Each structure stands twice: as structure tokens, then as C-alpha cells.
């Protein structure tokens, strides 16, 4: 019997981290022919992930240019996908999450009447402007997709509220699959600063911040609060691998340069990032991925956003919303750095996002959907919030 051709499409760092283990799982299945298309909406940050997972894309649209508008990215991805789909003619296109690549990839497949599977489906804030433009991207992909791979029960419930109940699978998040391959005991970082930090006796705070809705005043508030934290807590060492977006680079260097205990670094590769997270004291971030990874490693997270589409770890007590106001961020961080009991309340491992078997479930679900397997996969057994 002819193998089913399944094409993974992704373009940014987080999509790559979460799709790479799936692409590798698909390529191990005898029923499937796995092909991989990257839009390269990100370049260096994408290539670093591809290298680490040993993944070689079959197609590369190479769309990245500095400071592109959202329309330009989407248009270039949509146009580029046309030729790729024409040539490859896959039986299924898999997209991930909520980026411009995700939306354009799903729309291009729909125009070619190719079924779409949405990995990390059903996340919602119900605020069209936050995260921007991701909330609308994922809703639009939800409308297009035929298969929806939901990490959690809450995500599945969100889709049910939109009357999406067919082709829905509860799988866990593939990021936990990725996390299980990267952390090692005696990890050596490429940078001396990270190797030399005293993770036991100092309070190492891992920071990331890049979201578009935080551009401008919210980012200024966040950076100012971070500097106050560094000034107020002599044991604190802030490590901030700065996203390559020029907007973020400018803000981070303007407000955080020239402090002996604030370490601005280049983006870390994913192995370094996960190993740093495993060793740090506290995470402060507006990233989606870090909100999922840190709880699995027992690290408290302060989310530098007004809302989150990942309420599970908030319910589990390991993540708190700190918002984007300077004083609130400073006070919440101060409390965790000065009150051990308060810190200990948050610092316990919780894994609402996955058990490391999401990729296997997604591959099984695809094979079952196309009638090449008798039973659907078992569901990821998370506890509803
Ligand atoms: C994108 C996604 C966002 C995701 C984030 C992950 C959209 C609309 N946004 O936002 O959902 O959370 O990726 O990081 O899809 N750059 C480089 N090299 C790189 C990567 C980026 O130089 O390897 C610079 C370029 O100047 C680029 C800019 O960063 O123009 C912004 O990249 P872009 O993909 O447009 O948006 P992100 O903010 O990264
Ligand atoms: N990450 C990384 N290096 C970094 C910053 C983040 O490898 O310097 C990883 C992180 O562990 C997570 C993912 O990238 O898996 C999150 O990506 P990002 O914050 O760019 O996007 P988001 O998750 O917010 O969409």
C-alpha cells in the first residue's frame, strides 16, 4: 500500500522545537512518508534547532528579512507554499501553534484542498489583541483544520465551545517530548558566564521577553522592573538571552546594559536553554514555550503578560501572572526572592502539559484517521482544571 505523505510546515524557533520531535517520529513510521517544509520566518534561531535535532528540511522558503510586516511574512509564506504543495502533493499538512507561518501554511493547504492537522490546537485568551496576532491566527487555523491535536483538556473544551468536536485528539504538548531529550547532568554551556555562575548559592533568574503586544511602553516597564530587581537583590544574577528582533534588541540593551549582574546573551540553543532552565532559581518570561517547560522542571514562573492561554500551570500553582506594570512585576519578583516559604509554594514540579508521548499519539492518530490502524491512540491523561 502507498505510504501516506505527511508534510510538517514550520518557520520560527518555538514551532521548530515542538515540531522537530514530531517530524522525526513521523519519519520512523512505515505507514508514512514524512516531508518537511520550513518557511524560515526565523533564520538563525530556526537553523540552530534543526541542527540540534538533526533535521534536514526538504523545502526551505527562506522568507526572513529584518523588520518585515505581518502581511509581508504571511504573503511570502502563502506564495512560497503554493509551489511546494504543487510539487510535493502531500496527503496531510501539519502546522503548529499560532504564528504567521502557521496561518499561511494552513491557508495554502486549504487552497490546494489538502487536509490540515493543527498541532497545539485549542489555546485561547479570547482577546483578539493579546497575544497579537497569535490569538486570531490560531482561531483561523482552527476553522481550517481537519485534525486538531490538543495538548490539554482545557484546550479541547475551548474547541468544543466553537463547535469543533470532530477530529479532535488529546495528546499533550510535544514540547515535553523535546524536553526529555535535552537535559543532561554535567552540561557544558558555550559561554563562560553561564558555566561560571553559582547556581546553588546565587538566585539565577532566567528572562525572556519578545512579544509584539509588549513592544513599546510594556517592554520599557518590564525592563525597568528587571533592573530594579537586580539593584535590590545582591544575590540575584539575571540571565537574559535576547531575541534577535531589532525592536527587542534595542529595548534590552537600552535599559539593561552595564549592570554587573545582568547578563544579556545571544539566543541560546535549545539544549543550553533547557539546561539553564533546569539550573535556575526563577523564570520571568512572556514566552509561551517557557511557561510550559519551566513547570515540568519545578521552576516558578512570573509571566510578563496581562493574560495567558496556558492556565493549567497557574492552576497548578507554579506560574503567576505578573502583568506588564513595573511596580507589580518588581513586587512579585521581590516576594519570591525574599520569602522562602512563598518561593517553595511555587517550586514544585507540575506537568499539566504533557508526559513525553505527544508525538507518538499524534502519529498514531494520523495513521488511524487514514484507516491504516484499528484503534485511535489513548488520550493524554491530564487532570482537568
Ligand atoms: C514570531 C511569532 C511569535 C513567536 C515568536 C517566537 C508571528 C506573528 N510571531 O515572532 O508568535 O512567539 O516568533 O520567537 O508569527 N530575527 C532574526 N533572526 C532570527 C529570527 C528573528 O534576525 O533567527 C529578527 C528579524 O529581524 C525578524 C524579527 O526578528 O524580522 C522578528 O521576527 P518575526 O518572526 O517577524 O517575529 P517574532 O517577534 O520573532
Ligand atoms: N528558547 C531557546 N533559546 C532562547 C530562548 C528560548 O531555545 O534563547 C526556546 C525555549 O526553551 C522554548 C522556545 O524557545 O522552547 C520558546 O520560544 P519563544 O520564546 O521564542 O516563542 P514562544 O514560545 O513565546 O512562541
Short mmCIF file of C-alpha atoms and ligand atoms in Angstrom, two decimals:
data_model
loop_
_atom_site.label_atom_id
_atom_site.label_comp_id
_atom_site.label_asym_id
_atom_site.label_seq_id
_atom_site.Cartn_x
_atom_site.Cartn_y
_atom_site.Cartn_z
CA UNK A 1 0.00 0.00 0.00
CA UNK A 2 1.25 3.50 -0.84
CA UNK A 3 2.62 5.39 2.14
CA UNK A 4 0.73 8.48 3.30
CA UNK A 5 2.69 11.62 2.63
CA UNK A 6 2.64 13.91 5.67
CA UNK A 7 4.25 17.34 5.40
CA UNK A 8 5.29 19.28 8.51
CA UNK A 9 5.41 23.05 7.96
CA UNK A 10 7.06 25.42 10.43
CA UNK A 11 9.19 28.56 10.47
CA UNK A 12 10.00 30.00 13.90
CA UNK A 13 12.12 28.74 16.80
CA UNK A 14 9.27 27.55 19.05
CA UNK A 15 7.49 25.78 16.21
CA UNK A 16 10.74 24.02 15.32
CA UNK A 17 11.37 22.89 18.91
CA UNK A 18 7.86 21.50 19.13
CA UNK A 19 7.66 20.04 15.59
CA UNK A 20 11.15 18.52 15.30
CA UNK A 21 10.42 15.55 17.59
CA UNK A 22 7.17 15.00 15.68
CA UNK A 23 8.86 15.16 12.27
CA UNK A 24 11.36 12.56 13.50
CA UNK A 25 8.58 10.35 14.90
CA UNK A 26 6.68 10.51 11.58
CA UNK A 27 9.81 9.54 9.66
CA UNK A 28 10.11 6.38 11.79
CA UNK A 29 6.60 5.14 10.86
CA UNK A 30 6.47 2.62 7.99
CA UNK A 31 2.94 3.77 7.02
CA UNK A 32 4.12 7.34 6.44
CA UNK A 33 6.39 9.29 4.16
CA UNK A 34 7.48 12.33 6.17
CA UNK A 35 8.43 15.51 4.35
CA UNK A 36 9.41 18.77 5.99
CA UNK A 37 8.99 22.32 4.74
CA UNK A 38 10.41 25.29 6.63
CA UNK A 39 9.36 28.83 5.77
CA UNK A 40 12.38 30.16 7.70
CA UNK A 41 10.32 33.01 9.13
CA UNK A 42 13.24 32.84 11.57
CA UNK A 43 16.69 32.01 10.20
CA UNK A 44 19.49 31.62 12.77
CA UNK A 45 17.05 30.74 15.56
CA UNK A 46 15.44 28.09 13.35
CA UNK A 47 18.67 26.63 11.99
CA UNK A 48 20.02 26.16 15.49
CA UNK A 49 17.04 23.90 16.33
CA UNK A 50 17.30 21.98 13.05
CA UNK A 51 20.99 21.31 13.77
CA UNK A 52 20.37 20.04 17.28
CA UNK A 53 17.60 17.66 16.23
CA UNK A 54 19.48 16.62 13.08
CA UNK A 55 16.53 17.53 10.88
CA UNK A 56 17.08 18.35 7.21
CA UNK A 57 14.11 20.12 5.59
CA UNK A 58 13.07 19.04 2.09
CA UNK A 59 11.88 22.57 1.28
CA UNK A 60 13.10 25.93 2.59
CA UNK A 61 11.25 29.14 1.63
CA UNK A 62 13.89 31.34 3.29
CA UNK A 63 11.44 34.24 3.87
CA UNK A 64 13.20 36.01 6.74
CA UNK A 65 14.23 39.64 6.44
CA UNK A 66 14.68 42.15 9.26
CA UNK A 67 11.61 44.11 10.40
CA UNK A 68 9.11 42.56 8.00
CA UNK A 69 5.44 43.42 8.42
CA UNK A 70 2.99 40.68 9.31
CA UNK A 71 1.39 40.99 5.85
CA UNK A 72 4.73 40.54 4.11
CA UNK A 73 5.58 37.42 6.11
CA UNK A 74 2.15 35.90 5.52
CA UNK A 75 2.16 36.76 1.80
CA UNK A 76 5.65 35.35 1.25
CA UNK A 77 4.80 32.14 3.11
CA UNK A 78 1.50 31.74 1.23
CA UNK A 79 3.11 32.30 -2.15
CA UNK A 80 6.04 30.03 -1.39
CA UNK A 81 3.80 27.25 -0.13
CA UNK A 82 1.92 27.24 -3.44
CA UNK A 83 4.90 25.89 -5.35
CA UNK A 84 5.87 23.45 -2.61
CA UNK A 85 2.38 21.93 -2.35
CA UNK A 86 2.07 21.75 -6.13
CA UNK A 87 5.29 19.77 -6.30
CA UNK A 88 5.04 17.59 -3.16
CA UNK A 89 1.28 16.92 -3.16
CA UNK A 90 1.10 15.68 0.44
CA UNK A 91 -1.91 13.80 1.84
CA UNK A 92 -1.81 15.91 5.00
CA UNK A 93 -0.16 19.17 6.05
CA UNK A 94 0.72 19.65 9.72
CA UNK A 95 1.12 23.16 11.12
CA UNK A 96 1.90 24.19 14.67
CA UNK A 97 0.53 26.81 17.03
CA UNK A 98 -0.24 30.36 16.02
CA UNK A 99 2.46 32.14 14.04
CA UNK A 100 2.23 33.78 10.61
CA UNK A 101 3.78 30.61 9.18
CA UNK A 102 1.07 28.53 10.86
CA UNK A 103 -1.77 30.55 9.40
CA UNK A 104 -0.28 30.89 5.92
CA UNK A 105 0.67 27.19 5.85
CA UNK A 106 -2.86 26.12 6.76
CA UNK A 107 -4.46 28.54 4.29
CA UNK A 108 -2.18 27.40 1.45
CA UNK A 109 -3.04 23.76 2.14
CA UNK A 110 -6.75 24.63 2.18
CA UNK A 111 -6.44 26.40 -1.18
CA UNK A 112 -4.92 23.18 -2.52
CA UNK A 113 -7.72 21.13 -0.87
CA UNK A 114 -5.19 19.27 1.24
CA UNK A 115 -6.32 18.23 4.76
CA UNK A 116 -4.70 20.13 7.62
CA UNK A 117 -3.66 18.91 11.05
CA UNK A 118 -3.18 21.55 13.76
CA UNK A 119 -0.61 20.68 16.43
CA UNK A 120 -1.05 22.61 19.72
CA UNK A 121 -4.71 23.31 18.94
CA UNK A 122 -7.30 24.99 21.12
CA UNK A 123 -5.27 27.57 23.06
CA UNK A 124 -7.29 30.75 23.58
CA UNK A 125 -7.28 34.01 25.52
CA UNK A 126 -10.44 35.32 23.82
CA UNK A 127 -8.69 38.69 23.47
CA UNK A 128 -8.14 39.48 19.81
CA UNK A 129 -5.26 41.87 20.62
CA UNK A 130 -3.39 39.72 23.09
CA UNK A 131 -1.42 37.79 22.12
CA UNK A 132 -1.29 39.72 18.85
CA UNK A 133 -1.57 38.41 16.18
CA UNK A 134 -1.45 34.87 17.56
CA UNK A 135 -4.97 34.66 19.03
CA UNK A 136 -6.54 35.27 15.63
CA UNK A 137 -4.01 33.09 13.78
CA UNK A 138 -4.91 30.07 15.90
CA UNK A 139 -8.65 30.69 15.64
CA UNK A 140 -8.39 30.89 11.85
CA UNK A 141 -6.35 27.70 11.73
CA UNK A 142 -8.94 26.05 13.99
CA UNK A 143 -11.56 26.87 11.35
CA UNK A 144 -9.44 25.37 8.56
CA UNK A 145 -8.04 22.26 10.24
CA UNK A 146 -9.45 18.74 9.88
CA UNK A 147 -7.40 17.25 12.72
CA UNK A 148 -6.83 19.10 15.99
CA UNK A 149 -4.13 17.88 18.38
CA UNK A 150 -4.94 19.47 21.74
CA UNK A 151 -2.31 19.46 24.49
CA UNK A 152 -4.83 19.65 27.36
CA UNK A 153 -8.47 19.10 28.32
CA UNK A 154 -8.96 22.86 28.63
CA UNK A 155 -7.76 23.27 25.03
CA UNK A 156 -10.23 20.62 23.87
CA UNK A 157 -13.02 22.36 25.80
CA UNK A 158 -12.16 25.63 24.04
CA UNK A 159 -12.62 23.96 20.66
CA UNK A 160 -15.89 22.37 21.78
CA UNK A 161 -17.18 25.87 22.59
CA UNK A 162 -16.52 26.72 18.94
CA UNK A 163 -18.39 23.56 17.89
CA UNK A 164 -15.18 21.85 16.85
CA UNK A 165 -15.61 18.30 18.11
CA UNK A 166 -14.64 16.12 15.14
CA UNK A 167 -11.05 15.05 14.53
CA UNK A 168 -10.02 16.29 18.00
CA UNK A 169 -7.32 14.36 19.89
CA UNK A 170 -5.98 14.93 23.41
CA UNK A 171 -2.26 14.36 23.06
CA UNK A 172 -0.22 16.50 25.49
CA UNK A 173 2.25 19.06 24.20
CA UNK A 174 5.17 17.91 22.06
CA UNK A 175 7.42 20.39 23.91
CA UNK A 176 7.57 17.91 26.80
CA UNK A 177 8.76 15.23 24.34
CA UNK A 178 11.51 17.65 23.29
CA UNK A 179 12.41 18.49 26.88
CA UNK A 180 13.06 14.85 27.65
CA UNK A 181 15.88 14.70 25.10
CA UNK A 182 17.88 17.81 26.03
CA UNK A 183 18.68 17.96 29.76
CA UNK A 184 21.86 16.29 31.00
CA UNK A 185 23.63 16.33 34.37
CA UNK A 186 27.04 17.78 33.55
CA UNK A 187 26.06 20.12 30.75
CA UNK A 188 28.75 22.47 29.43
CA UNK A 189 27.50 25.80 28.09
CA UNK A 190 29.31 27.54 25.24
CA UNK A 191 29.58 30.72 27.29
CA UNK A 192 31.95 31.06 30.25
CA UNK A 193 29.47 33.30 32.03
CA UNK A 194 26.90 30.52 32.12
CA UNK A 195 29.47 27.88 33.10
CA UNK A 196 30.85 30.05 35.92
CA UNK A 197 27.54 31.13 37.51
CA UNK A 198 26.98 29.75 41.02
CA UNK A 199 23.54 28.19 40.53
CA UNK A 200 23.42 26.87 44.11
CA UNK A 201 24.28 29.94 46.15
CA UNK A 202 23.06 32.74 43.88
CA UNK A 203 19.50 33.44 42.73
CA UNK A 204 19.79 32.97 38.98
CA UNK A 205 16.79 34.47 37.17
CA UNK A 206 16.21 33.38 33.59
CA UNK A 207 14.48 36.02 31.49
CA UNK A 208 12.97 36.13 28.02
CA UNK A 209 10.76 38.82 26.53
CA UNK A 210 9.79 39.24 22.90
CA UNK A 211 6.03 39.51 22.33
CA UNK A 212 4.71 42.06 19.88
CA UNK A 213 1.93 43.25 22.22
CA UNK A 214 4.70 44.14 24.71
CA UNK A 215 6.54 46.37 22.20
CA UNK A 216 6.71 49.99 23.42
CA UNK A 217 5.69 51.00 26.95
CA UNK A 218 5.04 47.48 28.34
CA UNK A 219 8.57 46.45 27.37
CA UNK A 220 10.01 49.60 28.96
CA UNK A 221 8.07 48.79 32.17
CA UNK A 222 9.36 45.20 32.14
CA UNK A 223 12.99 46.19 31.56
CA UNK A 224 12.84 48.89 34.24
CA UNK A 225 11.39 46.41 36.74
CA UNK A 226 14.12 43.89 35.91
CA UNK A 227 16.85 46.44 36.56
CA UNK A 228 15.25 47.33 39.89
CA UNK A 229 15.24 43.65 40.84
CA UNK A 230 18.95 43.39 40.03
CA UNK A 231 19.70 46.53 42.08
CA UNK A 232 17.61 45.46 45.07
CA UNK A 233 18.82 41.85 45.37
CA UNK A 234 22.61 41.45 45.57
CA UNK A 235 22.33 37.65 45.31
CA UNK A 236 20.36 37.86 42.04
CA UNK A 237 22.03 37.13 38.70
CA UNK A 238 19.78 37.92 35.74
CA UNK A 239 20.42 35.95 32.54
CA UNK A 240 18.54 37.24 29.52
CA UNK A 241 19.17 35.63 26.11
CA UNK A 242 17.85 38.40 23.90
CA UNK A 243 15.61 37.55 20.94
CA UNK A 244 17.10 38.71 17.60
CA UNK A 245 14.18 41.02 16.80
CA UNK A 246 15.70 44.51 16.38
CA UNK A 247 12.90 46.02 18.49
CA UNK A 248 13.72 43.70 21.39
CA UNK A 249 17.48 44.09 20.98
CA UNK A 250 17.16 47.88 21.21
CA UNK A 251 14.96 47.85 24.31
CA UNK A 252 17.02 45.23 26.17
CA UNK A 253 20.35 46.95 25.57
CA UNK A 254 18.98 50.42 26.27
CA UNK A 255 17.62 49.50 29.71
CA UNK A 256 19.75 46.58 30.88
CA UNK A 257 23.30 47.14 29.64
CA UNK A 258 26.16 47.93 32.05
CA UNK A 259 24.98 46.13 35.15
CA UNK A 260 27.42 43.66 36.75
CA UNK A 261 24.70 41.11 37.50
CA UNK A 262 22.57 41.40 34.36
CA UNK A 263 23.91 39.12 31.64
CA UNK A 264 22.48 39.81 28.19
CA UNK A 265 23.43 36.96 25.85
CA UNK A 266 22.72 35.88 22.30
CA UNK A 267 19.80 33.46 21.90
CA UNK A 268 20.76 30.14 23.45
CA UNK A 269 20.45 26.93 21.53
CA UNK A 270 17.62 24.78 22.80
CA UNK A 271 19.86 22.41 24.75
CA UNK A 272 21.50 25.33 26.53
CA UNK A 273 18.13 26.89 27.22
CA UNK A 274 16.65 23.77 28.75
CA UNK A 275 19.76 23.08 30.83
CA UNK A 276 19.87 26.67 32.06
CA UNK A 277 16.20 26.45 32.99
CA UNK A 278 16.84 23.23 34.89
CA UNK A 279 19.55 25.00 36.96
CA UNK A 280 17.99 28.44 37.52
CA UNK A 281 16.07 29.73 40.56
CA UNK A 282 13.24 31.61 38.88
CA UNK A 283 11.92 32.28 35.37
CA UNK A 284 10.47 35.63 34.26
CA UNK A 285 9.11 35.49 30.74
CA UNK A 286 6.46 36.42 28.21
CA UNK A 287 7.22 33.30 26.17
CA UNK A 288 4.62 30.60 25.62
CA UNK A 289 7.13 27.76 25.50
CA UNK A 290 8.87 28.68 28.75
CA UNK A 291 5.51 28.67 30.56
CA UNK A 292 5.18 25.01 29.59
CA UNK A 293 8.76 23.90 30.16
CA UNK A 294 9.58 25.54 33.50
CA UNK A 295 6.73 23.90 35.47
CA UNK A 296 7.93 20.49 34.27
CA UNK A 297 11.31 21.35 35.79
CA UNK A 298 9.85 22.63 39.07
CA UNK A 299 10.83 26.24 38.40
CA UNK A 300 8.49 29.09 39.42
CA UNK A 301 7.47 31.39 36.58
CA UNK A 302 6.34 35.01 36.61
CA UNK A 303 4.57 35.71 33.33
CA UNK A 304 5.28 39.17 31.91
CA UNK A 305 1.90 39.48 30.21
CA UNK A 306 -1.63 40.56 31.04
CA UNK A 307 -3.15 37.17 30.28
CA UNK A 308 -2.19 33.64 29.39
CA UNK A 309 -3.66 30.96 27.16
CA UNK A 310 -1.91 28.43 29.41
CA UNK A 311 -3.99 28.50 32.61
CA UNK A 312 -3.08 24.93 33.61
CA UNK A 313 0.20 25.78 35.33
CA UNK A 314 -1.38 28.80 37.00
CA UNK A 315 -3.96 26.41 38.45
CA UNK A 316 -1.15 24.04 39.47
CA UNK A 317 0.45 26.93 41.39
CA UNK A 318 3.81 27.05 39.57
CA UNK A 319 3.05 30.05 37.33
CA UNK A 320 1.77 33.51 38.31
CA UNK A 321 0.68 36.34 36.04
CA UNK A 322 2.81 39.39 36.82
CA UNK A 323 1.38 41.65 34.10
CA UNK A 324 3.27 44.49 32.43
CA UNK A 325 3.31 47.20 35.12
CA UNK A 326 6.73 47.99 36.59
CA UNK A 327 5.70 48.14 40.26
CA UNK A 328 3.67 44.91 40.20
CA UNK A 329 6.44 42.97 38.45
CA UNK A 330 9.02 44.32 40.92
CA UNK A 331 6.86 43.46 43.96
CA UNK A 332 6.04 39.95 42.76
CA UNK A 333 9.68 39.17 42.00
CA UNK A 334 10.80 40.71 45.32
CA UNK A 335 8.41 38.49 47.24
CA UNK A 336 9.73 35.29 45.63
CA UNK A 337 13.34 36.34 46.13
CA UNK A 338 12.94 37.28 49.78
CA UNK A 339 10.28 34.90 51.16
CA UNK A 340 11.45 31.27 51.07
CA UNK A 341 8.04 29.86 52.03
CA UNK A 342 6.38 31.78 49.22
CA UNK A 343 9.02 30.53 46.79
CA UNK A 344 8.67 26.92 47.96
CA UNK A 345 4.91 27.09 47.38
CA UNK A 346 5.60 27.55 43.67
CA UNK A 347 8.75 25.47 43.23
CA UNK A 348 7.32 22.03 42.72
CA UNK A 349 7.30 20.05 39.51
CA UNK A 350 3.92 20.00 37.79
CA UNK A 351 3.36 18.62 34.38
CA UNK A 352 -0.04 19.63 33.07
CA UNK A 353 1.25 19.95 29.51
CA UNK A 354 2.48 16.51 28.65
CA UNK A 355 4.02 13.17 29.53
CA UNK A 356 6.56 12.93 26.72
CA UNK A 357 4.36 10.80 24.42
CA UNK A 358 2.56 13.50 22.43
CA UNK A 359 4.39 12.76 19.16
CA UNK A 360 3.57 9.07 19.33
CA UNK A 361 -0.11 9.88 19.90
CA UNK A 362 -0.20 12.35 17.00
CA UNK A 363 1.42 9.86 14.61
CA UNK A 364 -0.99 7.13 15.76
CA UNK A 365 -3.98 9.47 15.37
CA UNK A 366 -2.96 10.32 11.79
CA UNK A 367 -2.49 6.68 10.84
CA UNK A 368 -5.86 5.80 12.43
CA UNK A 369 -7.63 8.73 10.75
CA UNK A 370 -6.50 7.49 7.34
CA UNK A 371 -7.71 3.94 8.14
CA UNK A 372 -4.29 2.32 8.48
CA UNK A 373 -4.68 1.43 12.16
CA UNK A 374 -7.60 -0.09 14.04
CA UNK A 375 -7.65 1.94 17.20
CA UNK A 376 -7.12 5.62 17.99
CA UNK A 377 -4.35 6.48 20.45
CA UNK A 378 -5.13 6.61 24.16
CA UNK A 379 -5.65 10.13 25.46
CA UNK A 380 -3.07 12.11 27.38
CA UNK A 381 -4.23 11.70 30.96
CA UNK A 382 -4.02 15.16 32.38
CA UNK A 383 -6.16 16.44 35.19
CA UNK A 384 -8.84 18.89 34.05
CA UNK A 385 -8.58 22.31 35.72
C1 LIG B 1 7.37 35.18 15.91
C2 LIG B 1 5.90 34.79 16.07
C3 LIG B 1 5.55 34.64 17.54
C4 LIG B 1 6.52 33.73 18.27
C5 LIG B 1 7.93 34.17 18.02
C6 LIG B 1 8.87 33.18 18.63
C7 LIG B 1 4.39 35.72 14.37
C8 LIG B 1 3.47 36.84 14.02
N1 LIG B 1 5.06 35.85 15.53
O1 LIG B 1 7.52 36.48 16.46
O2 LIG B 1 4.24 34.11 17.67
O3 LIG B 1 6.22 33.78 19.64
O4 LIG B 1 8.18 34.23 16.60
O5 LIG B 1 10.15 33.69 18.79
O6 LIG B 1 4.49 34.78 13.63
N2 LIG B 1 15.16 37.63 13.61
C9 LIG B 1 16.44 37.39 13.18
N3 LIG B 1 16.87 36.09 13.16
C10 LIG B 1 16.11 35.05 13.55
C11 LIG B 1 14.81 35.32 13.99
C12 LIG B 1 14.35 36.61 14.01
O7 LIG B 1 17.18 38.29 12.83
O8 LIG B 1 16.57 33.91 13.51
C13 LIG B 1 14.67 39.03 13.64
C14 LIG B 1 14.35 39.58 12.25
O9 LIG B 1 14.71 40.91 12.21
C15 LIG B 1 12.83 39.44 12.20
C16 LIG B 1 12.47 39.76 13.63
O10 LIG B 1 13.47 39.09 14.40
O11 LIG B 1 12.27 40.35 11.29
C17 LIG B 1 11.11 39.33 14.10
O12 LIG B 1 10.81 38.03 13.67
P1 LIG B 1 9.26 37.63 13.36
O13 LIG B 1 9.22 36.20 13.01
O14 LIG B 1 8.68 38.62 12.43
O15 LIG B 1 8.51 37.88 14.73
P2 LIG B 1 8.80 37.37 16.17
O16 LIG B 1 8.66 38.53 17.08
O17 LIG B 1 10.03 36.57 16.20
N1 LIG B 2 14.40 29.14 23.60
C1 LIG B 2 15.69 28.83 23.21
N2 LIG B 2 16.65 29.79 23.30
C2 LIG B 2 16.40 31.04 23.75
C3 LIG B 2 15.06 31.36 24.12
C4 LIG B 2 14.09 30.39 24.02
O1 LIG B 2 15.97 27.71 22.82
O2 LIG B 2 17.34 31.85 23.81
C5 LIG B 2 13.35 28.11 23.50
C6 LIG B 2 12.53 27.87 24.74
O3 LIG B 2 13.12 26.90 25.58
C7 LIG B 2 11.20 27.42 24.18
C8 LIG B 2 11.10 28.21 22.88
O4 LIG B 2 12.42 28.58 22.54
O5 LIG B 2 11.21 26.05 23.85
C9 LIG B 2 10.24 29.42 23.08
O6 LIG B 2 10.41 30.26 22.00
P1 LIG B 2 9.99 31.78 22.04
O7 LIG B 2 10.04 32.28 23.43
O8 LIG B 2 10.81 32.45 21.01
O9 LIG B 2 8.49 31.76 21.48
P2 LIG B 2 7.06 31.47 22.14
O10 LIG B 2 7.12 30.18 22.87
O11 LIG B 2 6.73 32.62 23.01
O12 LIG B 2 6.17 31.43 20.97
#
